PDB file of C-alpha atoms in Angstrom:
ATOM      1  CA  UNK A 162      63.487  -0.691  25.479  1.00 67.00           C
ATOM      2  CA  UNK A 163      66.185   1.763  24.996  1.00 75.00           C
ATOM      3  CA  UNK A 164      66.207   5.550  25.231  1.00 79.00           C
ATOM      4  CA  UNK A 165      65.406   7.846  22.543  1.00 78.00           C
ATOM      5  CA  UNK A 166      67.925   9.144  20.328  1.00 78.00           C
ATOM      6  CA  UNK A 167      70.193   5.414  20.429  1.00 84.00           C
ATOM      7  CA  UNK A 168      71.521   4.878  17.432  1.00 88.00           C
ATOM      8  CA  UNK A 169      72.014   1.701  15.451  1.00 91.00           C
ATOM      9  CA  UNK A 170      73.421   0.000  12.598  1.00 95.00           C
ATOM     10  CA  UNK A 171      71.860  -0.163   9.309  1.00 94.00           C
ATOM     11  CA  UNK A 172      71.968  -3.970   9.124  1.00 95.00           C
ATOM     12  CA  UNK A 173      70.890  -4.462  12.392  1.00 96.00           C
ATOM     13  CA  UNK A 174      67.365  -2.256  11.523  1.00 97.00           C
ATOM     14  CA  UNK A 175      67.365  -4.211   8.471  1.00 97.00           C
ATOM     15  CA  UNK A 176      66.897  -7.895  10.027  1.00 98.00           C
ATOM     16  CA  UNK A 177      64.695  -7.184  12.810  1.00 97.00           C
ATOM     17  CA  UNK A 178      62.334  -5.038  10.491  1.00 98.00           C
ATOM     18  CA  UNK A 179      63.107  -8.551   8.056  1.00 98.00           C
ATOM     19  CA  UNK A 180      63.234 -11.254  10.602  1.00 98.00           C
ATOM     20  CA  UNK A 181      60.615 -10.497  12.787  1.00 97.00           C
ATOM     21  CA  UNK A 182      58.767  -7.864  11.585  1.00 96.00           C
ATOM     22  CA  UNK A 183      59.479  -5.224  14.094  1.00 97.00           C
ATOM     23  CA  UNK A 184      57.478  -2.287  12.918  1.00 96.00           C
ATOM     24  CA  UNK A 185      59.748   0.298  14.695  1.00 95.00           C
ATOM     25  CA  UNK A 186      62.804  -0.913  12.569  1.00 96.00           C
ATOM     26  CA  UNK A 187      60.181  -0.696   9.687  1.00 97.00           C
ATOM     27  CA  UNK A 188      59.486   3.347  10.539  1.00 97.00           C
ATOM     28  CA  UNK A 189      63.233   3.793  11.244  1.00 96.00           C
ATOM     29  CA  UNK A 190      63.909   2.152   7.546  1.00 97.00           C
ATOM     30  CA  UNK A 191      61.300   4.423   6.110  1.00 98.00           C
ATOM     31  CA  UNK A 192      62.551   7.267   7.031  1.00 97.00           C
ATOM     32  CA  UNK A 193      66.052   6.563   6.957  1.00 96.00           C
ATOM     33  CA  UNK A 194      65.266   6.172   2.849  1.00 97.00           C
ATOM     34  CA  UNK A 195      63.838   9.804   2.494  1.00 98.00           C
ATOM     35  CA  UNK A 196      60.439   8.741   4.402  1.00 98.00           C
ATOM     36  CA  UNK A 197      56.781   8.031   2.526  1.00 98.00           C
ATOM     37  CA  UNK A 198      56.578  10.329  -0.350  1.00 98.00           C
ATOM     38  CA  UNK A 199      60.205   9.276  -1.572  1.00 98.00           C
ATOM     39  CA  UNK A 200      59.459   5.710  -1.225  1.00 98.00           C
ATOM     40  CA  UNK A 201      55.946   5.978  -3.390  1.00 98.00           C
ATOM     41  CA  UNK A 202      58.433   7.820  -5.911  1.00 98.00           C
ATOM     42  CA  UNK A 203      60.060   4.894  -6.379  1.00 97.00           C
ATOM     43  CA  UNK A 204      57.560   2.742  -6.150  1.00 98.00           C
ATOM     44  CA  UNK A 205      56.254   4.360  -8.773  1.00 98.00           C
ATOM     45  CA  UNK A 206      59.280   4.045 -11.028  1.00 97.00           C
ATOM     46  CA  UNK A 207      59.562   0.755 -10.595  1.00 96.00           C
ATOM     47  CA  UNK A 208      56.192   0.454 -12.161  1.00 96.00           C
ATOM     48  CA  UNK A 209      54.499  -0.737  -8.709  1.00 97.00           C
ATOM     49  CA  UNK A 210      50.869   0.702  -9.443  1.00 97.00           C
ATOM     50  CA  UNK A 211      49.106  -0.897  -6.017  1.00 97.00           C
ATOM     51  CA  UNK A 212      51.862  -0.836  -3.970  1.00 98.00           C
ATOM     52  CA  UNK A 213      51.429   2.094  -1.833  1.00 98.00           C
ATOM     53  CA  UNK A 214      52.715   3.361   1.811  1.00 98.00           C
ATOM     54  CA  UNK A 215      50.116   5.689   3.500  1.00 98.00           C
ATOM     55  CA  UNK A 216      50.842   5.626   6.972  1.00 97.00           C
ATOM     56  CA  UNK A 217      53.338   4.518   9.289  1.00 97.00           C
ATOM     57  CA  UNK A 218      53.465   1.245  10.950  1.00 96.00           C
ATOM     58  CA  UNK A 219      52.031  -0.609  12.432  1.00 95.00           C
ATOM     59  CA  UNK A 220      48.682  -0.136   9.438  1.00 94.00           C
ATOM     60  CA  UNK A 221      46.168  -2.074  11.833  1.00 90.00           C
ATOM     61  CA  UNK A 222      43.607  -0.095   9.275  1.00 91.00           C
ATOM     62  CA  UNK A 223      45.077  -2.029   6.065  1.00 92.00           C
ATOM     63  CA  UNK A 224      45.737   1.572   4.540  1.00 96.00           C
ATOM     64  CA  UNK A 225      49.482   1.062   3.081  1.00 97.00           C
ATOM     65  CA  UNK A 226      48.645  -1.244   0.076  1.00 97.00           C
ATOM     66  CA  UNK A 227      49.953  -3.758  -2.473  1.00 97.00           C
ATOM     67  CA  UNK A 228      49.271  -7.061  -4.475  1.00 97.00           C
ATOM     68  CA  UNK A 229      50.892 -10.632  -4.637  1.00 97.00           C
ATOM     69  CA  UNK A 230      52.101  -9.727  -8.219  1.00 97.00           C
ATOM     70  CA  UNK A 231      53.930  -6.621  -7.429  1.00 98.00           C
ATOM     71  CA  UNK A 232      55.812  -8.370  -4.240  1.00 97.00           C
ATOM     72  CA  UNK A 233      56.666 -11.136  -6.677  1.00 97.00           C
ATOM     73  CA  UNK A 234      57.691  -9.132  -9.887  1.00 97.00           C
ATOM     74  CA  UNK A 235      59.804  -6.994  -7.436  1.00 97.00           C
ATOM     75  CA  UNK A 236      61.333 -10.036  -5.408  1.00 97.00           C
ATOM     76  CA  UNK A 237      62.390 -11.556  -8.856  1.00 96.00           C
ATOM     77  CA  UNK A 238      63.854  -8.144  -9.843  1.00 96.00           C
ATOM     78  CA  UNK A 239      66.017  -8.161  -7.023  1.00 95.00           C
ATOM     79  CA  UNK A 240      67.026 -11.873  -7.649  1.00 93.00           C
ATOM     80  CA  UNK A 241      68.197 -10.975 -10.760  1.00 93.00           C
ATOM     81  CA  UNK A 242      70.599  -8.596 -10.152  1.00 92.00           C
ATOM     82  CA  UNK A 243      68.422  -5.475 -11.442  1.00 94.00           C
ATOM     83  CA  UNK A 244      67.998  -3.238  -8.414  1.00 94.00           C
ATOM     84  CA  UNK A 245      70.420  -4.043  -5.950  1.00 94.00           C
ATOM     85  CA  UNK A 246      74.226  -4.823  -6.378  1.00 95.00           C
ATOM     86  CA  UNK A 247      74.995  -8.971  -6.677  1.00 95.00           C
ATOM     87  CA  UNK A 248      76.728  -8.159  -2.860  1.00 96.00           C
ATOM     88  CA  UNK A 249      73.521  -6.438  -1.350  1.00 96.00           C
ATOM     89  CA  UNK A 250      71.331  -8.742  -2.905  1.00 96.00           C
ATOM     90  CA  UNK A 251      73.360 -11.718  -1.298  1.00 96.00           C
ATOM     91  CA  UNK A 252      73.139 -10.145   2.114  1.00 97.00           C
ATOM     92  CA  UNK A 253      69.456  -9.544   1.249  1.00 97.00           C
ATOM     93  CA  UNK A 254      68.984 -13.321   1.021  1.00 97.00           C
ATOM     94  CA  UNK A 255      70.828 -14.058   4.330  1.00 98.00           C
ATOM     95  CA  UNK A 256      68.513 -11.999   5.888  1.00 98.00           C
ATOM     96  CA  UNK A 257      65.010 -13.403   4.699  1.00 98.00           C
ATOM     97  CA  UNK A 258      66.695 -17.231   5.437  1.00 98.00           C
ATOM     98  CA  UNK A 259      66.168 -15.921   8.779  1.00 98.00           C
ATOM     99  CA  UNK A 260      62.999 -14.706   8.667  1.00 98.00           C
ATOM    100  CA  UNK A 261      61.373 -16.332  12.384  1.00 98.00           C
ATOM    101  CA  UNK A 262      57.634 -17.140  10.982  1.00 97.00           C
ATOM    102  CA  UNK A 263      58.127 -20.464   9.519  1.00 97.00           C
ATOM    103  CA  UNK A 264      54.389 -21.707   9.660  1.00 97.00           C
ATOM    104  CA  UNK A 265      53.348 -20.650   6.179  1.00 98.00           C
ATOM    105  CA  UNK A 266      55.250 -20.453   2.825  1.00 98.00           C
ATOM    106  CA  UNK A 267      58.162 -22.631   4.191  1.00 98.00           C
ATOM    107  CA  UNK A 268      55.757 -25.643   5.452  1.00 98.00           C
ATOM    108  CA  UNK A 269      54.945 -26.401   1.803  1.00 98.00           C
ATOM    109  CA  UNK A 270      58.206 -26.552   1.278  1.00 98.00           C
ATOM    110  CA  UNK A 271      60.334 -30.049   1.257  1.00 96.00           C
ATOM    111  CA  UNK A 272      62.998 -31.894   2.447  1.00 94.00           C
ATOM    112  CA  UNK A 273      66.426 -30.018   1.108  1.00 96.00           C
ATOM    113  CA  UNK A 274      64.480 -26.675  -0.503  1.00 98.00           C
ATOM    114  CA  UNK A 275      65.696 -23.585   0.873  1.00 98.00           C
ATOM    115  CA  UNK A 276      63.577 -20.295   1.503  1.00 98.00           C
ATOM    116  CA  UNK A 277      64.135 -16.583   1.575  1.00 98.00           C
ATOM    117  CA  UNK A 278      61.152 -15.094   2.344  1.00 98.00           C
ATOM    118  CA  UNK A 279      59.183 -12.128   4.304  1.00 98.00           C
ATOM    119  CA  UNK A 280      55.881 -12.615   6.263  1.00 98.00           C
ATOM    120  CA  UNK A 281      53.267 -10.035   7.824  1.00 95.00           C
ATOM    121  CA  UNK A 282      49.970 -10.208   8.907  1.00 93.00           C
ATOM    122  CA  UNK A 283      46.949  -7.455  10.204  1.00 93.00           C
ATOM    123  CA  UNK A 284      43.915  -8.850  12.064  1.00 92.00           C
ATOM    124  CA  UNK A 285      42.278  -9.069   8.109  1.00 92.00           C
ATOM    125  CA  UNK A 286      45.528  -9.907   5.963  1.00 94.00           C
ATOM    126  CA  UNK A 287      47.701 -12.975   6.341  1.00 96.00           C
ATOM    127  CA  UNK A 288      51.002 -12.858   4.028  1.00 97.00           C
ATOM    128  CA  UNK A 289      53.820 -14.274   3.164  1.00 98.00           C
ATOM    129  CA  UNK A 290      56.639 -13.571   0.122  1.00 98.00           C
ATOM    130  CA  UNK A 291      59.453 -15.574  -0.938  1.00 98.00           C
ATOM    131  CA  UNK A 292      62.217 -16.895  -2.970  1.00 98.00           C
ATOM    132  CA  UNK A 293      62.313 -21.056  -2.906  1.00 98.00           C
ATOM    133  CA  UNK A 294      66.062 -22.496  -4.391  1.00 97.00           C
ATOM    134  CA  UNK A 295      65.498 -26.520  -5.136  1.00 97.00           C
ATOM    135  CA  UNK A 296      67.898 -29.015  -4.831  1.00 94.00           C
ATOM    136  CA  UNK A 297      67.600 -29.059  -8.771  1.00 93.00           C
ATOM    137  CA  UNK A 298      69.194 -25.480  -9.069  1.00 94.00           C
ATOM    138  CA  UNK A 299      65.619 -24.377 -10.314  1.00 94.00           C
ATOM    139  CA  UNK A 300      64.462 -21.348  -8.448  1.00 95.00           C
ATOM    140  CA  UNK A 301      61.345 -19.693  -8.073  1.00 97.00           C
ATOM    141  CA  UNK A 302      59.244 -16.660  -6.557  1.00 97.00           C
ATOM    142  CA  UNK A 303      56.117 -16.867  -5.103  1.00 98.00           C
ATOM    143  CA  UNK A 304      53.582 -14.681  -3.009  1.00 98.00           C
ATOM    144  CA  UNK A 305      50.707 -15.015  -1.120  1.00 98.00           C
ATOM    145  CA  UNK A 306      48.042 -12.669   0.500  1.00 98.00           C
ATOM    146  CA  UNK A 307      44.893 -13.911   2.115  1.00 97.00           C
ATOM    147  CA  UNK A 308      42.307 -11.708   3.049  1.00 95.00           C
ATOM    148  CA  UNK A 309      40.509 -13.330   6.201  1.00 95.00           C
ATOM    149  CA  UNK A 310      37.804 -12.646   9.325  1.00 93.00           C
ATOM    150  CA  UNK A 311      39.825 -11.133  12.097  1.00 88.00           C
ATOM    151  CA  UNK A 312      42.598 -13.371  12.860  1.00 86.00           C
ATOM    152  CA  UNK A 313      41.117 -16.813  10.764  1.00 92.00           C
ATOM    153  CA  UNK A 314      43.617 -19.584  11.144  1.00 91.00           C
ATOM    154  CA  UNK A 315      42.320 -21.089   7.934  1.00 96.00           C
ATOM    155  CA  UNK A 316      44.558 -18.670   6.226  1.00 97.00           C
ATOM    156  CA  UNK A 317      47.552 -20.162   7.437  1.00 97.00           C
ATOM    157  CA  UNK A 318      46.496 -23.685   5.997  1.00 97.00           C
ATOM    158  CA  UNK A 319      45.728 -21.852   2.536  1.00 97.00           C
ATOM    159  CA  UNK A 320      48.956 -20.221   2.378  1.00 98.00           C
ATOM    160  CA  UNK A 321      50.849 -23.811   3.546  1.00 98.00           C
ATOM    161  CA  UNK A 322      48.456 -25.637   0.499  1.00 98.00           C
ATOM    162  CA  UNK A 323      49.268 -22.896  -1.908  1.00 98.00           C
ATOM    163  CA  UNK A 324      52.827 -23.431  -1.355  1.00 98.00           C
ATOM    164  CA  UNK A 325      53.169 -27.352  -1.408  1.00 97.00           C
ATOM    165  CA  UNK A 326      51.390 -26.982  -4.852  1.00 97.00           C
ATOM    166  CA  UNK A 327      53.596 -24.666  -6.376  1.00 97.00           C
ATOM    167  CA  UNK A 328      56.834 -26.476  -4.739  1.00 97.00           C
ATOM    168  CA  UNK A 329      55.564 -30.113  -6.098  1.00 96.00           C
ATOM    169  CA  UNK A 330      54.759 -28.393  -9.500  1.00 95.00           C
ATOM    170  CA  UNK A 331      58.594 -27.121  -9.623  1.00 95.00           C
ATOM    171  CA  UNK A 332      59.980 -29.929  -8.152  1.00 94.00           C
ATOM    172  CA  UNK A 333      58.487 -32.811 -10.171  1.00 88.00           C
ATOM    173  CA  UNK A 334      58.142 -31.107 -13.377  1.00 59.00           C
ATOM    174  CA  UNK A 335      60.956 -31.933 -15.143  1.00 54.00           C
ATOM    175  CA  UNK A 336      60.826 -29.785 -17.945  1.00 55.00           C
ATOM    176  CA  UNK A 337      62.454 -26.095 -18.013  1.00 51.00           C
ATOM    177  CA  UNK A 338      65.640 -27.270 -15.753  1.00 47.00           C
ATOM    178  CA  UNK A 339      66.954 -23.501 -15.982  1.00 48.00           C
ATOM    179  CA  UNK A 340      67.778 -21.878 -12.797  1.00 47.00           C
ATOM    180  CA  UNK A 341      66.566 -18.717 -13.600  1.00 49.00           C
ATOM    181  CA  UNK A 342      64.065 -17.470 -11.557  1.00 50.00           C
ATOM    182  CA  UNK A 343      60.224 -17.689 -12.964  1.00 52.00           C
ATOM    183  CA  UNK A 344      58.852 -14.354 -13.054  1.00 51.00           C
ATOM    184  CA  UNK A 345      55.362 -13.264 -13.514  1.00 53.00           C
ATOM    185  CA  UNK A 346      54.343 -11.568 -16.681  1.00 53.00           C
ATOM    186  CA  UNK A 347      54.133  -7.834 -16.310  1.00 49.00           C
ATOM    187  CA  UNK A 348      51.519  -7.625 -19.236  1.00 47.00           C
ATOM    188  CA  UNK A 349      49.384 -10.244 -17.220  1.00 47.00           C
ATOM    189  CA  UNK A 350      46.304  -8.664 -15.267  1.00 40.00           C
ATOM    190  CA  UNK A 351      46.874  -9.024 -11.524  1.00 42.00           C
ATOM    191  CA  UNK A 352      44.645 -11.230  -9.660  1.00 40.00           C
ATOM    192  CA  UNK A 353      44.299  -9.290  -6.327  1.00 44.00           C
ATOM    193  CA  UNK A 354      44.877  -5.980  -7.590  1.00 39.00           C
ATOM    194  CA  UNK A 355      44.931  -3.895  -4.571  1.00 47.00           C
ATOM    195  CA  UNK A 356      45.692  -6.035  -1.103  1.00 56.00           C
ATOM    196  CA  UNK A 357      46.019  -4.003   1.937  1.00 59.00           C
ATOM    197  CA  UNK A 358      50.045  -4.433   2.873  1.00 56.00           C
ATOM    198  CA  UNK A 359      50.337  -6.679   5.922  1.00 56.00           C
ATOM    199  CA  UNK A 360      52.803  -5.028   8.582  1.00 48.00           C
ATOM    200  CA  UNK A 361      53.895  -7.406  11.391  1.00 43.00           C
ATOM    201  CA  UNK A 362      53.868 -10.809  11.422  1.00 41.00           C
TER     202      UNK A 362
END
């Protein structure tokens, strides 16, 4: 613990609220960016209609909200180069490769794949959000959120299943060898349209 009023880097807020989903870097990112009501703004303009920040963290009520589609349209936005600068985005990466929960998205991963990714969970939310690079060059986003009984650990395994389906679709498919990122459809009806947004993991 430190005292109140210590100050700290930026980056350093950044990666624990990344790496292992400390919710007080989280609040200290939050408001740091203008606080709630700025951060629904933009939300907004990005043309996230689910994703929405109610309270501060950690949500153990499953207020703050969004939707596998929205994490992965906006993860694949970022990828591309259309909201951050190519030099944030790269440090962006770095980060999520050392994101500490590796017991969902990256066990469904194989041998020589490489994963940026973010994870959370509330007693009735298990989550995880990612980028997956192949040895190929083909890339590709993918998220995740299952709604469970308190604390279900058969929400891990669906998450771990999920991924090793879409990483043996992309890796064996040889078809499309473009290393552009696959990106959801905007125009495409979201599956889980409002998911409460997990918040620690």
């Amino acid at each position: 613990r430190q005292k109140a009023g210590t100050q700290y880097k930026a980056s350093d807020v950044v990666t624990r609220m990344i790496t292992s989903s400390d919710n007080t870097s989280a609040n200290m990112a939050i408001d740091r960016l203008g606080g709630i009501e700025v951060l629904n703004r933009r939300f907004q303009e990005w043309g996230l209609t689910t994703t929405v920040l109610r309270n501060p963290l950690p949500d153990v009520k499953g207020t703050n909200t969004s939707s596998p589609k929205e994490l992965a349209v906006l993860l694949a936005r970022v990828m591309r180069g259309e909201l951050l600068s190519a030099a944030s985005r790269d440090r962006m990466i770095e980060i999520m490769q050392q994101t500490e929960n590796d017991n969902l998205l990256t066990k469904g991963i194989g041998e020589g794949a490489k994963i940026a990714h973010k994870t959370g969970h509330i007693g009735s939310m298990l989550a995880d959000v990612g980028m997956v690079s192949l040895p190929s060059g083909k890339r590709y986003v993918i998220a995740v959120m299952v709604q469970r009984p308190r604390r279900d650990i058969r929400a891990q395994k669906i998450i771990q299943q999920i991924s090793n389906t879409t990483y043996e679709y992309f890796n064996q498919n040889p078809q499309n060898p473009s290393t552009n990122t696959q990106i959801p459809d905007p125009n495409q009806p979201s599956i889980q349209p409002q998911t409460p947004l997990p918040t620690t993991s």
